[in-house]
Amino acid sequence: MKIATFNINGIRARHQALTDWLDEADLDVVVLQEIKTVDETFPRDIIEDRGYNLETFGQKGFNGVAILSKLPLEDVRRGLPGDDEDLQSRWIEATVVGKTAVRVCGLYLPNGNPAPGPKYDYKLAWMERLAARAADLLAAEEPALMAGDYNVIPQPEDAARPDAWVKDALYLPETREAFRRILNLGYTEAFRAKTRAPGHYSFWDYQAGAWDRNDGIRIDHVLLSPQAADLMTDIHIESEVRGREKPSDHVPVVVELDA
DNA sequence: ATGGCTAAGTCGCTTAGA
């Protein structure tokens, strides 16, 4: 089962980039972030015409997540539990049944800048709620994964210029601690299970020629429950996508499970 | 401390992103 996460940065502005990639990548499941539209104006046809089932959790203008799957999507849930007042669309999950059933969660973790401030408080509170959901998923003792734009640079080797990020919400010690707390519940960070090498990024800013200078950061992650980690056969970052026409500022991360 | 770019809504600027 090939599962990808991709922050698309506006689904309506990214028809070509998304469909070109979908047509060549041969995926079973995709979680998308920053669709930046309500469900009513999501371009369902470009997805469904390619044989995907589709579940969206949109929002006007910002945020918004979706799950695409060639297999049926079962028991779909929208919204991260733990705060009924939270109106931002940043979490969707569903079960995909291949050889094995896999609980697939797609997430768009808050950016949190500027820090300190209310946006950073929201980020940390959201990460607390994520930890609670993550613990519940582990308790099920089944293959589960949480994939998406975490807006967390876990380690210095995950940035081309770590010094430039020391006061940023993506890299503050408290952010990285909260991310580690989730990992330490018992999750495997899929990409780091494959390699400790520096220089692998998933985001390059549109500004200042960041792509041309390879001034990137790795903030799109896949976390695996132990039962899912046992099934992982490969993972890679599709950085080449960033160099195409009218790209997202993020690139897809693709994990393969024997499931 | 920055804000060189991009998307979307409020539609000629502002907000948000990271």
Coordinates of C-alpha atoms (C1' of nucleotides) in Angstrom, one line a residue:
Chain A
M1 CA 0.0 0.0 0.0
K2 CA 1.6 3.3 -1.1
I3 CA 0.4 6.2 1.0
A4 CA 1.4 9.8 0.4
T5 CA 1.1 13.1 2.2
F6 CA 1.2 16.4 0.2
N7 CA 0.5 20.0 1.3
I8 CA -1.0 21.1 -1.9
N9 CA -1.2 24.9 -1.0
G10 CA -4.6 25.5 -2.6
I11 CA -6.3 22.7 -4.5
R12 CA -8.0 25.1 -7.0
A13 CA -4.7 26.7 -7.9
R14 CA -3.0 23.3 -8.3
H15 CA -5.1 21.2 -10.6
Q16 CA -2.3 20.6 -13.1
A17 CA 0.5 20.0 -10.5
L18 CA -1.7 17.5 -8.6
T19 CA -3.1 15.5 -11.5
D20 CA 0.3 15.3 -13.2
W21 CA 1.8 13.9 -10.0
L22 CA -1.2 11.6 -9.3
D23 CA -1.0 10.1 -12.8
E24 CA 2.6 9.1 -12.5
A25 CA 3.0 8.3 -8.8
D26 CA 0.8 5.1 -8.6
L27 CA -0.6 5.7 -5.1
D28 CA -3.3 3.9 -3.1
V29 CA -3.9 6.6 -0.5
V30 CA -3.1 10.3 -0.4
V31 CA -3.7 12.8 2.4
L32 CA -3.8 16.5 1.3
Q33 CA -3.4 19.6 3.4
E34 CA -4.1 23.3 2.8
I35 CA -6.9 22.6 0.2
K36 CA -8.0 26.2 1.0
T37 CA -11.6 25.7 0.0
V38 CA -14.9 24.6 1.4
D39 CA -16.2 21.1 0.5
E40 CA -18.7 22.5 -2.0
T41 CA -16.0 24.0 -4.3
F42 CA -13.5 21.2 -4.0
P43 CA -12.8 20.0 -7.6
R44 CA -14.0 16.4 -6.9
D45 CA -14.0 15.4 -10.6
I46 CA -10.2 15.6 -11.1
I47 CA -9.8 13.1 -8.2
E48 CA -12.8 10.8 -8.8
D49 CA -12.1 10.6 -12.6
R50 CA -8.9 8.9 -11.6
G51 CA -10.6 6.2 -9.6
Y52 CA -10.2 7.6 -6.2
N53 CA -12.7 7.8 -3.4
L54 CA -12.6 11.2 -1.7
E55 CA -13.4 12.6 1.7
T56 CA -12.8 16.3 2.4
F57 CA -12.9 18.5 5.4
G58 CA -12.6 22.0 4.0
Q59 CA -12.6 25.5 5.3
K60 CA -13.1 28.9 3.6
G61 CA -9.8 30.4 2.4
F62 CA -7.4 28.6 4.6
N63 CA -6.4 25.2 6.0
G64 CA -8.6 22.2 4.9
V65 CA -7.6 18.6 4.6
A66 CA -8.7 15.6 2.5
I67 CA -8.2 11.8 2.0
L68 CA -8.1 10.1 -1.4
S69 CA -8.1 6.4 -1.7
K70 CA -8.5 3.8 -4.5
L71 CA -9.8 1.4 -1.8
P72 CA -13.0 2.3 0.1
L73 CA -12.7 4.7 3.0
E74 CA -14.4 3.5 6.1
D75 CA -15.3 5.1 9.5
V76 CA -14.3 8.6 8.4
R77 CA -13.9 11.1 11.2
R78 CA -13.3 14.9 10.8
G79 CA -11.7 17.2 13.3
L80 CA -9.1 16.5 16.0
P81 CA -11.0 15.6 19.3
G82 CA -10.5 17.7 22.5
D83 CA -11.9 21.1 21.7
D84 CA -15.4 21.7 20.5
E85 CA -14.6 25.4 20.0
D86 CA -11.9 24.7 17.4
L87 CA -13.4 25.6 14.0
Q88 CA -10.2 25.0 12.0
S89 CA -10.2 22.1 9.5
R90 CA -6.9 20.4 10.2
W91 CA -7.6 16.7 10.8
I92 CA -9.3 13.8 9.0
E93 CA -9.0 10.1 9.4
A94 CA -10.3 6.9 7.9
T95 CA -9.7 3.2 7.7
V96 CA -8.4 1.7 4.5
V97 CA -8.6 -2.0 4.1
G98 CA -6.0 -3.7 1.9
K99 CA -4.4 -7.0 2.8
T100 CA -4.5 -5.4 6.3
A101 CA -6.7 -2.6 7.7
V102 CA -4.7 0.6 8.2
R103 CA -6.0 3.6 10.1
V104 CA -4.9 6.7 8.1
C105 CA -4.9 10.1 9.7
G106 CA -4.1 13.3 7.7
L107 CA -3.2 16.4 9.6
Y108 CA -2.2 20.0 9.1
L109 CA -0.6 21.1 12.4
P110 CA -0.8 24.9 13.1
N111 CA 2.2 27.0 12.0
G112 CA 2.2 29.0 15.3
N113 CA 4.0 32.1 14.2
P114 CA 4.5 34.6 15.6
A115 CA 5.9 33.1 18.8
P116 CA 5.2 33.8 21.5
G117 CA 1.6 34.8 21.1
P118 CA -2.0 33.4 20.7
K119 CA -1.1 31.5 17.5
Y120 CA 1.8 29.7 19.2
D121 CA -0.5 28.9 22.2
Y122 CA -2.9 27.4 19.8
K123 CA -0.2 25.3 18.2
L124 CA 1.0 23.9 21.5
A125 CA -2.6 23.2 22.6
W126 CA -3.3 21.5 19.3
M127 CA -0.2 19.3 19.8
E128 CA -1.5 18.3 23.2
R129 CA -4.7 17.2 21.6
L130 CA -2.7 15.4 18.9
A131 CA -0.8 13.5 21.6
A132 CA -4.1 12.4 23.2
R133 CA -5.4 11.1 19.9
A134 CA -2.1 9.5 19.2
A135 CA -2.2 7.6 22.5
D136 CA -5.8 6.4 21.8
L137 CA -4.6 5.1 18.4
L138 CA -1.8 3.2 20.0
A139 CA -4.2 1.6 22.5
A140 CA -6.0 0.0 19.6
E141 CA -2.8 -2.0 18.8
E142 CA -3.4 -1.9 15.1
P143 CA -1.6 -0.5 12.0
A144 CA -2.1 3.3 12.1
L145 CA -0.3 6.3 10.7
M146 CA -0.5 10.0 11.2
A147 CA 0.8 11.8 8.1
G148 CA 0.9 15.5 7.2
D149 CA 2.4 18.9 7.5
Y150 CA 3.5 19.0 11.1
N151 CA 5.1 22.4 10.9
V152 CA 7.9 21.0 13.0
I153 CA 11.6 20.9 12.2
P154 CA 12.6 18.0 14.4
Q155 CA 16.4 18.4 14.4
P156 CA 19.1 20.8 13.1
E157 CA 19.9 18.4 10.2
D158 CA 16.3 18.9 9.0
A159 CA 17.1 22.5 8.0
A160 CA 19.6 23.8 5.5
R161 CA 20.2 26.8 7.8
P162 CA 19.0 25.9 11.3
D163 CA 20.4 29.1 12.7
A164 CA 17.7 31.0 10.7
W165 CA 14.9 29.2 12.6
V166 CA 15.9 29.4 16.2
K167 CA 13.2 31.9 17.1
D168 CA 10.6 30.4 14.8
A169 CA 7.5 28.5 15.9
L170 CA 8.6 25.5 13.7
Y171 CA 11.9 25.0 15.6
L172 CA 11.5 26.5 19.1
P173 CA 12.6 24.0 21.8
E174 CA 9.0 23.7 23.1
T175 CA 7.8 22.8 19.7
R176 CA 10.4 20.1 19.2
E177 CA 9.8 18.8 22.7
A178 CA 6.1 18.4 22.0
F179 CA 6.9 16.5 18.8
R180 CA 9.3 14.2 20.7
R181 CA 6.6 13.6 23.4
I182 CA 4.3 12.2 20.7
L183 CA 7.1 10.1 19.2
N184 CA 8.0 8.8 22.6
L185 CA 4.5 7.4 23.1
G186 CA 5.7 4.7 20.8
Y187 CA 5.6 6.1 17.3
T188 CA 8.2 5.6 14.6
E189 CA 9.2 8.7 12.5
A190 CA 9.1 6.8 9.2
F191 CA 11.7 8.9 7.3
R192 CA 14.2 8.7 10.1
A193 CA 13.7 5.0 10.4
K194 CA 15.3 4.8 6.9
T195 CA 18.1 7.3 7.1
R196 CA 19.9 9.7 9.5
A197 CA 21.4 11.7 6.7
P198 CA 21.0 15.5 6.6
G199 CA 20.0 17.4 3.6
H200 CA 16.5 15.9 3.0
Y201 CA 13.8 18.6 2.9
S202 CA 10.0 18.7 2.1
F203 CA 9.5 22.5 2.0
W204 CA 11.2 25.4 0.2
D205 CA 9.9 28.9 0.5
Y206 CA 8.7 30.7 -2.7
Q207 CA 10.9 33.7 -1.7
A208 CA 14.5 34.5 -2.2
G209 CA 15.2 31.6 -4.5
A210 CA 15.0 29.0 -1.7
W211 CA 14.6 26.1 -4.1
D212 CA 17.5 27.1 -6.3
R213 CA 19.7 27.4 -3.3
N214 CA 18.3 24.2 -1.7
D215 CA 17.4 26.3 1.4
G216 CA 14.8 23.9 2.6
I217 CA 13.3 22.4 5.8
R218 CA 11.8 19.0 6.5
I219 CA 8.4 19.5 8.1
D220 CA 6.1 17.0 6.4
H221 CA 6.2 13.7 8.4
V222 CA 4.7 10.3 8.7
L223 CA 4.4 8.7 12.2
L224 CA 3.8 5.0 12.4
S225 CA 2.3 2.9 15.2
P226 CA 4.4 -0.2 16.0
Q227 CA 2.0 -2.4 14.0
A228 CA 2.4 -0.1 11.0
A229 CA 6.2 0.3 11.4
D230 CA 6.5 -3.5 11.2
L231 CA 4.9 -3.2 7.7
M232 CA 7.0 -0.4 6.3
T233 CA 9.1 -1.3 3.3
D234 CA 10.2 2.1 2.1
I235 CA 9.8 5.8 2.3
H236 CA 10.9 8.7 0.1
I237 CA 10.5 12.4 -0.4
E238 CA 9.5 13.5 -4.0
S239 CA 11.7 16.6 -4.0
E240 CA 11.8 16.8 -7.8
V241 CA 8.1 17.9 -7.8
R242 CA 9.2 21.3 -6.3
G243 CA 11.1 22.2 -9.5
R244 CA 8.0 21.9 -11.8
E245 CA 5.7 24.5 -13.2
K246 CA 3.5 26.4 -10.7
P247 CA 4.4 24.0 -7.8
S248 CA 3.3 23.9 -4.2
D249 CA 5.9 25.1 -1.8
H250 CA 5.8 21.6 -0.2
V251 CA 6.5 18.2 -1.9
P252 CA 4.9 14.8 -1.4
V253 CA 6.3 12.2 1.0
V254 CA 5.5 8.6 0.1
V255 CA 5.6 5.7 2.5
E256 CA 5.1 2.0 1.4
L257 CA 3.5 -0.6 3.7
D258 CA 3.2 -4.3 3.1
A259 CA -0.5 -3.9 3.8
Chain B
dA1 C1' 13.9 42.1 12.3
dT2 C1' 13.4 41.1 8.2
dG3 C1' 9.5 39.3 4.2
dG4 C1' 12.4 38.9 -2.0
dC5 C1' 6.4 34.9 -3.4
dT6 C1' 1.8 32.9 -3.6
dA7 C1' -3.3 31.9 -2.8
dA8 C1' -7.7 33.4 -1.5
dG9 C1' -11.3 36.7 0.1
dT10 C1' -12.7 41.4 1.7
dC11 C1' -11.2 41.9 -4.7
dG12 C1' -7.2 46.4 -4.8
dC13 C1' -5.9 45.6 -1.0
dT14 C1' -5.4 42.4 3.5
dT15 C1' -4.4 38.1 5.7
dA16 C1' -1.8 33.9 6.1
dG17 C1' 1.7 31.0 5.2
dA18 C1' 6.8 29.2 7.2

